Amino acid sequence: MAVTQYSKSLEDTAERLTERLSQAEAIRGRSLWFDARVRFFGNKAAVGALVVLILVIAFVLIGPSFAVWSNEEIDWGRMGDIATAGRPSIETGHYFGLDDLGRDLYSRTIQATGTSLLVGLVGAFVAVVIGTLYGAVSGYVGGWVDGAMMRAVDILIAVPYMFIIILLMVMFDRSFYMLFIGIGATSWLAMSRIVRGQTLSLRHREFVEAAQAGGVGGFTIIIRHILPNLLGVVVVYATLLVPEMILVESFISFLGLGVQEPATSLGRLISEGAGTIAYGTIWQLLVPLTFFLLTIISLFFIGDGLRDALDPKDR
Amino acid sequence: MLRYIFRRLLVAIPTLLLLIIICFLLMHAAPGGPFTSERKLPPSVLANIEAKYGLNQPLFVQLWDYLTGILLHFDFGPSFQYKDRDVNDVIATGFPVTLTYGTISFVLATVVGVALGVLAAVRHNTLLDYIAVGVTFSAQALPNFVMAPILVIIFTWQLGWLPGGGWNGGQWQYVVMPVIALSTSYMASIARITRSSMLETLHSNFIRTARAKGLPTRKILWRHALKPALMPVLSYLGPVFVAMITGSVIIDMYFSTGGIGLNYVNAAFNRDYAVMLGVTILYGALTVLFSLVVDVAYAWVDPKIRY
Amino acid sequence: MALLSIQDLRVDFTTADGVIPAVKGLNCEIAAGECLGVVGESGSGKSQSFLAALGLLADNGTARGRVLFDGQDLLTLGQAEQNRIRGNVISMIFQDPLTALTPHLRIGDQMAEVLSQHRGISGAEAQKACLDWLDRVRIPEAKRRLRQYPHELSGGMRQRVMVAQAMLLSPRLLIADEPTTALDVTVQAEILDLIAGLQKEEGTAVALITHDMGVVARMCDRMLVMRLGEVVEEGATDAIFHAPQHDYTRLLIDAMPRLDRPDRTRPLTPVPEAAEVVLEARDVKVHFDMRVPGGLFGRTVALRAVDGVSLTLHQGETLGIVGESGCGKSTLARAVLELIPPTHGSVAWLGQSVDGLSKRQLVPRRKDLQIVFQDPLASLNPRMTISASIAEPLKTFQPGLTSKERKLRVVEIMERVGLEPALFNRYPHELSGGQNQRVGIARAMVNRPRLVICDEAVSALDVSIQAQVIGLLKDLQADLGMAMVFISHDLSVVREISHRIMVLYLGRVVELADRDAIYGAPQHPYTKSLISAVPIPDPRLERTRQRLRLPGELPSPLDPGAGLRFLPSRLASGQRDYVPRLDQVAPGHWVAEHDPLEAILAAG
């Protein structure tokens, strides 16, 4: 009798709790990500920049279907007099004009913007993957391993990497892959330092200690407690790395050591445009420059907006 | 303090050695030597040339010779490209030019950047602050290779005020555009960093104490806020310095200033590995030296860093 | 006429979430030479009122109303006129002496600034004035301090510098904003004495802003109780303490744990006879390598954080560990939990030795040992909902539970610790400090552990919340019968909850006894000085109390010979490495060997 009563009361409790639970679960908490999203979309400059960037990407994707000329074709008829006949014009189909060899700048700009964005994304991706892994391991393992790994970064950071990239490009005959490798290799160093610093401070936070005291394994701690808290910093720096990678690639291309013709990049187009301003073909400089600035500035603003959103401080 | 500097120097030496070795090995891992490509040379001539430059020796012997050459005689070896010049000679002609406009650019970017940043922070949330933020943000996207042609269009082609290139012994008209081109984007970055770190400093407790003491704003800024606010700026100056010496390549190319960057690009196109290696090591050494200077400056700003 | 008269002061802050009123119409007066206490919990607007009066609000704050000082309205003054008053006739000291002094300026330079700014005094004359004041606030080796940087001084010494700097020009009003909150009790007692002395000698009026009723009872003639930006009660300190009119005042006074009235709260559940031993530690030592200047690359010195501590804890018992900062209490807790491997000694959990076990081997045994931390927000993963945090130990040790069962267990424990189940999916940043600490407790209790270590678990909470959390812990112990180690710097809090109490000093036990013995008949001079330093929230009692003041500051653990502060005779005979013996003076009452009190006072 007593036993049945006891189990009855247990059932009652369970029922009551289940009911309260279903009410409770209907309420969604605001995660830090949610707050960050609200803050980001409240930032007019960042949202504007995001719109601009989306437009640029859309142009790269949709633009080719409106092109009259391909990026390799030479318009022989207008080649002789580019300064006047090669002006940007809707009628001729050269919306952005011709370059000094008589090629369509519209198609070339689309192709160049695509290349630059790709280099930026891939370079940043390489940097994020290597840098995050390296930094997280170094910071979490600690001790002499950390010391050795960071010493290595100190030394590598002292190497003037732009020169190493130039070296690689010369040695490997301007291979596109070498460019990726070179750019990725320059950029993960700073990333790894940042991630390591963050990991180190997270490792000594009380919630990690609580997990350790609670018997949670080292791997689970990294996955469940360290990485999600690193993500904010990583996202912000990744966003800021993209324009930096584009800058590096453009620098290399400006020197004439980047991708090979007929493929091109914004840096290369700017270089060509800068070389021909004496002939009065100023659009050759202005068009790629506009796309370059739009992309870089909007990426800067997005990165900055993300930083404010994820790390709210009065700046 | 002296002990601290000495200790930092001790750490810098192995870094430099490693740097030389890494660069040397990278260079020699290249597919094909300096004389293999482009011009086809008869095998006997090639062997002769390679013997002359010691390229037929085992790699570690070459490395040893190279290292001892640098350490004992400060000799970076002969150039592959110019018959009668060695690397030291090439550096000695180009480097002073680069150093001149590089130093001016660096000082300009730092001084103007910091001043602008402090001003924006002090006038936080005023029109001046907004303008400064907007301008610096956009200017960050104006690297030297973008600035150079824009400057030439404006000052040479449109206004005709400044010569479009050359050096002319460093006459001021020839220095203005290289310096502006090289410093603009870093000036903007420095201004932004200064502004945000100054804002943070101005919100700290010790500034409140200083205000509670009745000190005027000017004194609070100079005596209490400036040093701590400069710390993030100091650590950014290292990368700025590196970026500027790298940027000199563009400046030399675009403005024909005749600095070391031009030699580097020429060497790259002519596969003159000796000059490339020499210049890379020179810049690496400058980088190491400069990070030492930054560290020492850091210790000067922050009394907690002791030696 | 009143020296300072605040009339209908209102302070608003403009934030992203709109305008937030911080002070909603404050009226108060301070007469020349009197000490006014302003009491309130966090968010009461007590600090903001006086910052506003001095024009030191943050940029997004605005102040309205009138603040009359000598009949002059401070709020209408221009920047330059305000500067003439600040630091000159009204000066202020702040809570955190570490961040309140400019880190890169020498002490002497920071102080002299006040003189040159307001009086045009500089050079040797200024130097002399600074030195005089450093002597008056009893800073040892004052001359050397002038050339030092703030980080080279201890917390107590920094706060003395703050006081000296504020008093340089003999102001007529001193505003002290939580001046002792960040300090240890013995240091707090000295700073309070110092301020009280200056008030008398110089005739300075003092506005003392604090959350601690004990401090007010010791220091103030009149007091003001604030809550959520409003004054709830005002009057003579005696009257308010003995006949509080407002419910909130009564709540504050009742919530204060009191050393002098141990029977006021619900009694502890007694420890059953012959209870099982849950935790046993023998001669535990934890030494850290510290890098100190010296030689070309510096040298390392062993910091003895914990230096030979033994303890035994039974089922259902609470052991309180008290000591000042740097005494090794938190390190000891982490060492017995094997979160920091002890350098020496042996530890046994539930009767089984855990010495030499690897981290992996320890994991299954951790189920029965849990820890609750000081900072409620920092001890929760900001990216996990609180239910996920609470469920983590369940996932680890009872992986067989279905998610439904797990949820039920979580809701059950949430109800048990007084958390609404509606908070189930909330994140820590959406909760208050008290709620988050309940989450931490729920996480520790969900697996029904046998031992819970509370490391300063209530120190970061407001008094009223603190009392609730202590009540909760006692209830849980009565229900679940677990053993507890309760670590705190606050002797009165420890008394509320502990059966036995251990006093630590620089990594060693100086006294261990049950709570009545420790508070009723303390034997060791250090214990005596600690107890006598705690202010009692009763103004009549507090003013007549005799204090035992030991000479000198709390020494650094790196100081050679610091451990023999209570055995100057051994130090004098050159036995620097002597380890004081623990003697049993009564059953269960252990006291470390020490010289007679007179000898210690004479040696200082």
GROMACS .gro file of C-alpha atoms in nm, chain C residues 112-256:
model
  145
  734ALA     CA    1   5.289   6.604  -0.642
  735GLU     CA    2   5.060   6.676  -0.936
  736VAL     CA    3   4.784   6.776  -0.697
  737LEU     CA    4   5.013   7.025  -0.525
  738SER     CA    5   5.139   7.185  -0.842
  739GLN     CA    6   4.792   7.202  -0.993
  740HIS     CA    7   4.615   7.368  -0.703
  741ARG     CA    8   4.891   7.547  -0.512
  742GLY     CA    9   5.173   7.582  -0.761
  743ILE     CA   10   5.402   7.396  -0.522
  744SER     CA   11   5.666   7.177  -0.684
  745GLY     CA   12   6.017   7.041  -0.639
  746ALA     CA   13   6.159   6.977  -0.293
  747GLU     CA   14   5.871   7.142  -0.115
  748ALA     CA   15   5.616   6.920  -0.287
  749GLN     CA   16   5.836   6.621  -0.222
  750LYS     CA   17   5.837   6.701   0.147
  751ALA     CA   18   5.459   6.744   0.164
  752CYS     CA   19   5.406   6.407  -0.007
  753LEU     CA   20   5.652   6.240   0.226
  754ASP     CA   21   5.477   6.387   0.529
  755TRP     CA   22   5.146   6.247   0.419
  756LEU     CA   23   5.282   5.904   0.331
  757ASP     CA   24   5.419   5.896   0.685
  758ARG     CA   25   5.087   6.004   0.826
  759VAL     CA   26   4.905   5.720   0.651
  760ARG     CA   27   5.173   5.494   0.802
  761ILE     CA   28   5.337   5.365   0.488
  762PRO     CA   29   5.664   5.198   0.579
  763GLU     CA   30   5.980   5.329   0.406
  764ALA     CA   31   5.786   5.623   0.267
  765LYS     CA   32   6.086   5.781   0.100
  766ARG     CA   33   6.147   5.477  -0.118
  767ARG     CA   34   5.776   5.456  -0.211
  768LEU     CA   35   5.787   5.798  -0.375
  769ARG     CA   36   6.009   5.653  -0.646
  770GLN     CA   37   5.805   5.336  -0.694
  771TYR     CA   38   5.529   5.251  -0.941
  772PRO     CA   39   5.181   5.146  -0.823
  773HIS     CA   40   5.225   4.781  -0.927
  774GLU     CA   41   5.520   4.749  -0.690
  775LEU     CA   42   5.296   4.816  -0.389
  776SER     CA   43   5.049   4.586  -0.214
  777GLY     CA   44   4.675   4.655  -0.234
  778GLY     CA   45   4.659   4.798   0.115
  779MET     CA   46   4.955   5.025   0.053
  780ARG     CA   47   4.804   5.151  -0.273
  781GLN     CA   48   4.488   5.243  -0.091
  782ARG     CA   49   4.696   5.432   0.167
  783VAL     CA   50   4.857   5.621  -0.120
  784MET     CA   51   4.509   5.705  -0.248
  785VAL     CA   52   4.413   5.838   0.094
  786ALA     CA   53   4.735   6.038   0.128
  787GLN     CA   54   4.685   6.185  -0.218
  788ALA     CA   55   4.327   6.279  -0.140
  789MET     CA   56   4.427   6.442   0.189
  790LEU     CA   57   4.728   6.638   0.057
  791LEU     CA   58   4.546   6.971   0.051
  792SER     CA   59   4.336   6.901   0.363
  793PRO     CA   60   4.003   6.901   0.179
  794ARG     CA   61   3.685   6.988   0.362
  795LEU     CA   62   3.499   6.689   0.219
  796LEU     CA   63   3.632   6.345   0.141
  797ILE     CA   64   3.417   6.112  -0.067
  798ALA     CA   65   3.518   5.749  -0.017
  799ASP     CA   66   3.356   5.513  -0.268
  800GLU     CA   67   3.377   5.156  -0.131
  801PRO     CA   68   3.731   5.232  -0.009
  802THR     CA   69   3.789   4.892   0.153
  803THR     CA   70   3.581   4.651  -0.054
  804ALA     CA   71   3.877   4.507  -0.244
  805LEU     CA   72   4.090   4.469   0.069
  806ASP     CA   73   4.141   4.199   0.329
  807VAL     CA   74   3.966   4.244   0.666
  808THR     CA   75   4.276   4.336   0.864
  809VAL     CA   76   4.380   4.589   0.601
  810GLN     CA   77   4.024   4.717   0.583
  811ALA     CA   78   4.028   4.777   0.958
  812GLU     CA   79   4.347   4.982   0.928
  813ILE     CA   80   4.224   5.194   0.637
  814LEU     CA   81   3.898   5.264   0.820
  815ASP     CA   82   4.088   5.364   1.135
  816LEU     CA   83   4.302   5.588   0.922
  817ILE     CA   84   4.003   5.764   0.766
  818ALA     CA   85   3.832   5.799   1.105
  819GLY     CA   86   4.152   5.947   1.250
  820LEU     CA   87   4.186   6.200   0.970
  821GLN     CA   88   3.824   6.297   1.006
  822LYS     CA   89   3.892   6.386   1.369
  823GLU     CA   90   4.231   6.551   1.331
  824GLU     CA   91   4.159   6.753   1.019
  825GLY     CA   92   3.789   6.809   1.073
  826THR     CA   93   3.722   6.668   0.726
  827ALA     CA   94   3.367   6.569   0.648
  828VAL     CA   95   3.343   6.218   0.501
  829ALA     CA   96   3.086   6.064   0.270
  830LEU     CA   97   3.139   5.690   0.298
  831ILE     CA   98   2.975   5.489   0.022
  832THR     CA   99   2.957   5.119   0.097
  833HIS     CA  100   2.750   4.804   0.077
  834ASP     CA  101   2.876   4.684   0.415
  835MET     CA  102   2.652   4.764   0.713
  836GLY     CA  103   2.937   4.674   0.947
  837VAL     CA  104   3.157   4.947   0.801
  838VAL     CA  105   2.878   5.201   0.845
  839ALA     CA  106   2.822   5.091   1.204
  840ARG     CA  107   3.188   5.148   1.279
  841MET     CA  108   3.238   5.478   1.101
  842CYS     CA  109   2.927   5.687   1.055
  843ASP     CA  110   2.725   5.934   1.256
  844ARG     CA  111   2.437   5.944   1.014
  845MET     CA  112   2.339   5.716   0.732
  846LEU     CA  113   2.133   5.695   0.420
  847VAL     CA  114   1.994   5.372   0.274
  848MET     CA  115   1.948   5.369  -0.103
  849ARG     CA  116   1.772   5.124  -0.328
  850LEU     CA  117   1.721   5.140  -0.704
  851GLY     CA  118   1.811   5.509  -0.719
  852GLU     CA  119   1.594   5.619  -0.430
  853VAL     CA  120   1.654   5.689  -0.062
  854VAL     CA  121   1.447   5.451   0.145
  855GLU     CA  122   1.562   5.563   0.488
  856GLU     CA  123   1.776   5.831   0.642
  857GLY     CA  124   1.877   5.915   0.996
  858ALA     CA  125   2.121   5.867   1.281
  859THR     CA  126   2.313   5.542   1.252
  860ASP     CA  127   2.215   5.425   1.601
  861ALA     CA  128   1.848   5.483   1.540
  862ILE     CA  129   1.843   5.307   1.206
  863PHE     CA  130   2.029   5.002   1.330
  864HIS     CA  131   1.813   4.960   1.635
  865ALA     CA  132   1.479   5.062   1.498
  866PRO     CA  133   1.478   5.040   1.118
  867GLN     CA  134   1.160   5.187   0.975
  868HIS     CA  135   1.170   5.058   0.619
  869ASP     CA  136   1.138   4.691   0.526
  870TYR     CA  137   1.437   4.705   0.298
  871THR     CA  138   1.660   4.845   0.573
  872ARG     CA  139   1.542   4.570   0.803
  873LEU     CA  140   1.612   4.314   0.533
  874LEU     CA  141   1.965   4.446   0.486
  875ILE     CA  142   2.038   4.442   0.859
  876ASP     CA  143   1.892   4.094   0.901
  877ALA     CA  144   2.078   3.957   0.603
  878MET     CA  145   2.416   4.060   0.742
   0.00000   0.00000   0.00000
